[in-house]
Coordinates of C-alpha atoms and ligand atoms in Angstrom, one line a residue:
X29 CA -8.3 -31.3 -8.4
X30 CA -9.9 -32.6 -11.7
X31 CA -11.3 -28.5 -12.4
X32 CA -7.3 -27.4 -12.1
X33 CA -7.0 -29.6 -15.5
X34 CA -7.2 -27.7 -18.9
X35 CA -10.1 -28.5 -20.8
X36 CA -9.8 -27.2 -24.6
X37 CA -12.1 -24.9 -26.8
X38 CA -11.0 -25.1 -30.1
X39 CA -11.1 -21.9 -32.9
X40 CA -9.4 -23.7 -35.4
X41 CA -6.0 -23.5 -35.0
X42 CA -6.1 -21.8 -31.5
X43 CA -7.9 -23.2 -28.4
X44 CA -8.5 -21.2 -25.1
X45 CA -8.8 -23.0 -21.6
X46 CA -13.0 -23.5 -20.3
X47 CA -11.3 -24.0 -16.5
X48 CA -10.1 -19.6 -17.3
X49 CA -12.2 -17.3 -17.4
X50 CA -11.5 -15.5 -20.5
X51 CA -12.0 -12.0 -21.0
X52 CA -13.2 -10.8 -24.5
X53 CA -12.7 -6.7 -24.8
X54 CA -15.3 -5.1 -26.8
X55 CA -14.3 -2.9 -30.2
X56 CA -16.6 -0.9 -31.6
X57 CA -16.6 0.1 -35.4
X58 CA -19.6 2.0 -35.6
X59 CA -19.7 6.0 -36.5
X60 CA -20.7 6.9 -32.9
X61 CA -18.2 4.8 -31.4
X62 CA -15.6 7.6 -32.0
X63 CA -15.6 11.4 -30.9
X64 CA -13.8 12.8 -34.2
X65 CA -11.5 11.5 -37.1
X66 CA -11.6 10.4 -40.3
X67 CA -12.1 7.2 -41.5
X68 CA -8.1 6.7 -41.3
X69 CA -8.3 7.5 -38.1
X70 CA -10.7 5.5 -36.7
X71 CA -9.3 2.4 -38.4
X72 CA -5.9 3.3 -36.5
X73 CA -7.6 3.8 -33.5
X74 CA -9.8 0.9 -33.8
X75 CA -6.2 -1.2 -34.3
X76 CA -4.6 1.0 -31.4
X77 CA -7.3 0.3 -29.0
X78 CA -7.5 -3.6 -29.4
X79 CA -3.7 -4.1 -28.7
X80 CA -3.9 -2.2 -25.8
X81 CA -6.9 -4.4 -25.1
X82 CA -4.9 -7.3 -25.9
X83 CA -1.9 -6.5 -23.5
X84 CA -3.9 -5.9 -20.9
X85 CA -5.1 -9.4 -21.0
X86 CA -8.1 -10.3 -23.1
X87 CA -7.9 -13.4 -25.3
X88 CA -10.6 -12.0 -27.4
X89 CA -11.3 -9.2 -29.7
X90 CA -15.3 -8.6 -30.4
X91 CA -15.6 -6.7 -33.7
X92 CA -19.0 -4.6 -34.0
X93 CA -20.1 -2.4 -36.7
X94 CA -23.7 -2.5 -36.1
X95 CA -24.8 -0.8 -33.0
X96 CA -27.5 -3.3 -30.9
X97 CA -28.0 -1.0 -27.6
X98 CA -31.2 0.0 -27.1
X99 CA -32.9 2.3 -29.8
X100 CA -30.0 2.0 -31.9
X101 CA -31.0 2.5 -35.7
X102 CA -29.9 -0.6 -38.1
X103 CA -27.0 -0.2 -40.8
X104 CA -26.9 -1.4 -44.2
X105 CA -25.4 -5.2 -45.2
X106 CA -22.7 -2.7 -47.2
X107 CA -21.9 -0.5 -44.2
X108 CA -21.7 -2.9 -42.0
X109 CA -19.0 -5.0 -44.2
X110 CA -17.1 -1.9 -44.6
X111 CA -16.4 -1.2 -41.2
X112 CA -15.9 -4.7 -40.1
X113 CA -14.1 -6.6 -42.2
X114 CA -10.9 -4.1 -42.8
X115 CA -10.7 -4.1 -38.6
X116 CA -10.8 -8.1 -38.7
X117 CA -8.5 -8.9 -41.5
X118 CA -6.1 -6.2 -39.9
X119 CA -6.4 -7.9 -35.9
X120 CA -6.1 -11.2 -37.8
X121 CA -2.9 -10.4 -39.7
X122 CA -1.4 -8.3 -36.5
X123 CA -2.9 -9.2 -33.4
X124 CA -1.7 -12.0 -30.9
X125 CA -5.2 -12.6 -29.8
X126 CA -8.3 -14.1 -31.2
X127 CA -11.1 -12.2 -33.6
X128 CA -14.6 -12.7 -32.9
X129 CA -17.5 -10.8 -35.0
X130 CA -20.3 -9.6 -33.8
X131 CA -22.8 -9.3 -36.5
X132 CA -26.6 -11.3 -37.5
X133 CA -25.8 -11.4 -41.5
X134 CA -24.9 -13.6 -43.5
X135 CA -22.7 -11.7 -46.0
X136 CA -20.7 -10.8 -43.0
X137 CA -20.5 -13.8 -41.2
X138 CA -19.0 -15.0 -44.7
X139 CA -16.5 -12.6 -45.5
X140 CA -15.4 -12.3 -41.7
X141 CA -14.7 -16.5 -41.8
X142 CA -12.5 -15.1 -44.9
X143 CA -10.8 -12.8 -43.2
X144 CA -9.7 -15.5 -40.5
X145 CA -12.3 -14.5 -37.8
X146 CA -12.4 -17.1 -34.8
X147 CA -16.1 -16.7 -33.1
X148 CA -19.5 -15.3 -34.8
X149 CA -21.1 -13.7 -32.2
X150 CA -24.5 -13.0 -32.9
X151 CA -27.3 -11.4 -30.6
X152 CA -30.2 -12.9 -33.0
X153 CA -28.7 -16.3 -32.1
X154 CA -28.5 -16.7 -36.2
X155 CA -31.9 -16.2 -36.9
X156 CA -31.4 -13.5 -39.8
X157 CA -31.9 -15.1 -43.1
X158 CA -28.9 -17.6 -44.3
X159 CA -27.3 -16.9 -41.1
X160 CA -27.1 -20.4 -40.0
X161 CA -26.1 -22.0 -43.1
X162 CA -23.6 -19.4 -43.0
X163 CA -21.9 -19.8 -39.9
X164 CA -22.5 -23.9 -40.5
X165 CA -20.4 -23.5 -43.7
X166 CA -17.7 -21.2 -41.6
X167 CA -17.1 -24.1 -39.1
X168 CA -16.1 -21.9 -36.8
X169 CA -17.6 -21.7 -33.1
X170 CA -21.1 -18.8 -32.4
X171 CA -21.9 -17.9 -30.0
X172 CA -26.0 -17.6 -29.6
X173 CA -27.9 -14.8 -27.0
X174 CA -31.1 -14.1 -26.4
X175 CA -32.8 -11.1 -26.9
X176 CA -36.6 -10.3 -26.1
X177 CA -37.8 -7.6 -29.6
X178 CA -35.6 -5.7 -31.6
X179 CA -32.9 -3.5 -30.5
X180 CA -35.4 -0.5 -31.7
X181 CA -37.9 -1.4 -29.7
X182 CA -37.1 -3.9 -26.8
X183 CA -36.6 -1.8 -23.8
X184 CA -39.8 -0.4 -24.1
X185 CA -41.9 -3.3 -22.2
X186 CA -40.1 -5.9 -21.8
X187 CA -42.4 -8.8 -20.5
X188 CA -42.3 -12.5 -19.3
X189 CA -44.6 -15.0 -17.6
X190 CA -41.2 -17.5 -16.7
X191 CA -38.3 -15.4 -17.3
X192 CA -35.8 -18.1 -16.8
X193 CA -37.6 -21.3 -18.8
X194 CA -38.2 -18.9 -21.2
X195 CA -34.5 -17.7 -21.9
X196 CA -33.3 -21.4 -21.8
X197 CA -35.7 -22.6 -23.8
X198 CA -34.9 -20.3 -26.6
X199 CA -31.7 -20.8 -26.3
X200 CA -31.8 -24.7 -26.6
X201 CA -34.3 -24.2 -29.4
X202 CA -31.3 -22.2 -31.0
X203 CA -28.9 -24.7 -30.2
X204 CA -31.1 -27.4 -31.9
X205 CA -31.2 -25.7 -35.0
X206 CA -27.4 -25.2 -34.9
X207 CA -26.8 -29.1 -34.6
X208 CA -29.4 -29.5 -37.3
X209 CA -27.4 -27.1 -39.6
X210 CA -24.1 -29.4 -39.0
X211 CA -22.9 -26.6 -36.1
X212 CA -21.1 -29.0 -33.8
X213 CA -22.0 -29.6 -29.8
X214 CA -18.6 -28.3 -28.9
X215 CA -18.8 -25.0 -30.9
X216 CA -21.5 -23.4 -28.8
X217 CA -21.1 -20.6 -26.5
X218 CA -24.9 -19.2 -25.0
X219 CA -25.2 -15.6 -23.5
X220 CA -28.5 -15.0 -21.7
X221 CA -28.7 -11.6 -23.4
X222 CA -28.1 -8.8 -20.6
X223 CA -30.1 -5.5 -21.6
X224 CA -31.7 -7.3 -24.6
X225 CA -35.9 -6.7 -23.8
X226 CA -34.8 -7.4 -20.1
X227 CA -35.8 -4.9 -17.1
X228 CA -33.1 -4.4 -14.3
X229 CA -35.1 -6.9 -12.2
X230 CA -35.0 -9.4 -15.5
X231 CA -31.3 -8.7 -15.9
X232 CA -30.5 -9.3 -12.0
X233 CA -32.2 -12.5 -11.9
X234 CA -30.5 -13.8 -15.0
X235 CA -27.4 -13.4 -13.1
X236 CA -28.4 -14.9 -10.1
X237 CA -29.8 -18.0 -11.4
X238 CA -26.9 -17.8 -14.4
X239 CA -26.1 -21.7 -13.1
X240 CA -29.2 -22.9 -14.6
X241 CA -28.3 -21.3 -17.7
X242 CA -25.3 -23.5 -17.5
X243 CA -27.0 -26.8 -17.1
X244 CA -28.0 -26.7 -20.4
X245 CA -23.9 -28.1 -20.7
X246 CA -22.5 -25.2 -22.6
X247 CA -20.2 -22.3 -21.8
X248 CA -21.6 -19.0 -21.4
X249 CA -20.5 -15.5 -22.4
X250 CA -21.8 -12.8 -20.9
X251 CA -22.3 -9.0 -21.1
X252 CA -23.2 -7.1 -18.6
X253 CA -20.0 -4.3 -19.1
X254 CA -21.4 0.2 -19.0
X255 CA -24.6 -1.1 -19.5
X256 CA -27.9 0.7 -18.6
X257 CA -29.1 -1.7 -16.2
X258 CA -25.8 -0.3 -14.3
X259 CA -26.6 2.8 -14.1
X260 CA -30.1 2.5 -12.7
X261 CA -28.7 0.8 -10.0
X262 CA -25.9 2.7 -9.1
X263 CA -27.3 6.7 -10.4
X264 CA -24.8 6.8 -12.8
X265 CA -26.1 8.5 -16.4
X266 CA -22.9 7.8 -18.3
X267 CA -21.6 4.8 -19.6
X268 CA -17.8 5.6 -18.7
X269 CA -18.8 6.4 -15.1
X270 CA -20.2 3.0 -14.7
X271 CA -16.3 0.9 -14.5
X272 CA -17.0 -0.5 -11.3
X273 CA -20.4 -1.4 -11.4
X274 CA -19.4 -3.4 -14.6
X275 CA -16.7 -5.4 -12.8
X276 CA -18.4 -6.0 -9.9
X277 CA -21.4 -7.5 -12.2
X278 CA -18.1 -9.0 -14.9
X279 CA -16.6 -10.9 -11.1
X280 CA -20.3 -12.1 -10.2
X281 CA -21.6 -13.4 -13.4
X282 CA -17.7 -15.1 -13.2
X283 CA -18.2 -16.5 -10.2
X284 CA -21.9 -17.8 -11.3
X285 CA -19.9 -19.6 -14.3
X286 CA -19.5 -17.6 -17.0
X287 CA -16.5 -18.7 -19.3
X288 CA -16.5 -15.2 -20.9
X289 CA -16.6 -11.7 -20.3
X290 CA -17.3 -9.3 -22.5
X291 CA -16.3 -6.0 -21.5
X292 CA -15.0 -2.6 -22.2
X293 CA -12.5 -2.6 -19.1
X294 CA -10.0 -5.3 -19.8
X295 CA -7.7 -4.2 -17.1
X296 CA -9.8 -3.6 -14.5
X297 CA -11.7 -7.0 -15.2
X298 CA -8.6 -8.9 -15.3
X299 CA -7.6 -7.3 -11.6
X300 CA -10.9 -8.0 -10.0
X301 CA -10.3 -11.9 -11.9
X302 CA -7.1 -12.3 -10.3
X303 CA -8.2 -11.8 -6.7
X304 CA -11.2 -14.1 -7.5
X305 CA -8.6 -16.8 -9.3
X306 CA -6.5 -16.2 -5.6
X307 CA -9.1 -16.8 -3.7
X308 CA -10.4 -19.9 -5.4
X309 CA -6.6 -21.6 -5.3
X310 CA -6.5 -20.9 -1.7
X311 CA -6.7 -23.9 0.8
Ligands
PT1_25 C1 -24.0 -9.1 -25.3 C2 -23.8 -8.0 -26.2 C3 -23.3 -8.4 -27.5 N1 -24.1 -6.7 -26.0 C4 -23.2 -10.6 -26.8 N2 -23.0 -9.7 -27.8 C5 -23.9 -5.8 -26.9 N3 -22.9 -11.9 -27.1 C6 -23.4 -6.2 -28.2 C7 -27.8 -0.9 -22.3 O1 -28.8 -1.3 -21.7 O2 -24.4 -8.8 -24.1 N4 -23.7 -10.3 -25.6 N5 -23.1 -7.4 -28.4 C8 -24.3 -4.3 -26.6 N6 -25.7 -4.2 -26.4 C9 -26.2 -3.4 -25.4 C10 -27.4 -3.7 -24.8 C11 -25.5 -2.2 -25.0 C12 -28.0 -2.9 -23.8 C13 -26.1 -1.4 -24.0 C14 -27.3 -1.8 -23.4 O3 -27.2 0.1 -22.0

């Protein structure tokens, strides 16, 4: 019985249960991320879309403005704080639901803590210069992933001699340097980095063995959601075609212990979650 108990993460003022799986819907603020518009428009939409994210179930709102799929071209410190932090300081003031940023620099890390952000989510696991000090001065939870390259580059040959030791031990390297910086134990969230200078094979076998992940003793985000590695298994070429391939792989990576999914599909996610939640209350 002792797993039906609530067990607290705390953002601040707001805390989410680690026995529920949270779901964290993805909001993109980048120029590609929407067909036409002007800049009004995409700040309404942006606003719009995490709502309907938000009624649909997630507890989390993942702010981007710098594109990290693969072959994606880097954006300016300015840029990026131009797109974000309007879309966080709006969610903050008007959303029932908590902010997380997604960014690697420190400027934005900063000004997003302003802005009453609860998570920095960062796929360079706060390596970018002043990152760390950053996010150690915000006190607010990160969460660290780990990524093989540079989003330019790191699909091109992606190569290890002990995929898994080599994941967690980057990842507990990162967590050391967090606790060094004043970060505390409880803050840290680790992500094994789906898609990040990881082959399909790499990607499947970080989900398979996601439990040892999790011995390392901290909760684990994960994102798995449209991504490429989808659509060599399945045949499908386009991301929106590739729904239920990402909640079959949200509902395993679940089931293998992850605390949070980030996804594009909120309601779908939080269907296939319910039957698994059913299931698992069952005699
Ligand atoms: C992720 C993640 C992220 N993914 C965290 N943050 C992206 N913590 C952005 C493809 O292969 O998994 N965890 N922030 C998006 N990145 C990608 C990577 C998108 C690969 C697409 C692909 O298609």
């Amino acid at each position: 019985m002792s797993n039906l108990k609530s067990r607290p993460f705390s953002f601040g003022r707001h805390t989410l249960d680690l026995n529920q799986t949270q779901v964290m819907g993805i909001l993109n603020v980048t120029p590609d991320s929407f067909s036409d518009g002007g800049r009004h428009n995409e700040f309404d939409a942006a606003l719009y879309h995490a709502e309907s994210m938000i009624k649909a179930g997630a507890t989390l709102i993942d702010v981007g403005g710098e594109s990290t799929r693969p072959g994606a071209v880097a954006v300016s410190e300015q840029e990026e704080l131009d797109r974000v932090i309007p879309v966080v300081d709006a969610l903050v003031r008007e959303l029932d639901g908590l902010v997380s940023v997604d960014t690697s620099s420190a400027v934005v890390i900063r000004e997003a803590a302003k802005a009453g952000a609860s998570l920095i989510n960062d796929v360079r696991a706060l390596e970018k210069e002043g990152a760390l000090e950053a996010a150690a001065a915000s006190g607010l939870p990160v969460c660290l992933m780990h990524m093989q390259g540079q989003p330019q580059t790191m699909q091109s040959a992606p190569c290890y001699v002990d995929l898994l030791r080599e994941v967690t031990d980057y990842l507990q390297k990162r967590v050391d340097a967090c606790l060094g910086a004043g970060i505390q134990r409880d803050q840290i969230i680790l992500d094994p980095g789906y898609g990040f200078g990881k082959s399909v094979e790499h990607n499947c076998s970080l989900i398979k063995h996601l439990k040892d992940i999790h011995a390392l003793g901290y909760p684990l985000l994960t994102g798995t959601s449209r991504k490429s590695m989808l659509g060599a298994i399945t045949g499908k070429d386009i991301p929106a075609e590739r729904v239920m391939a990402s909640v079959a792989s949200a509902l395993i990576c679940a089931q293998q212990g992850a605390w949070v999914l980030r996804v594009h599909d909120v309601e779908e996610t939080i269907d296939a979650l319910k039957v698994y939640q059913a299931v698992q209350g069952a005699e």
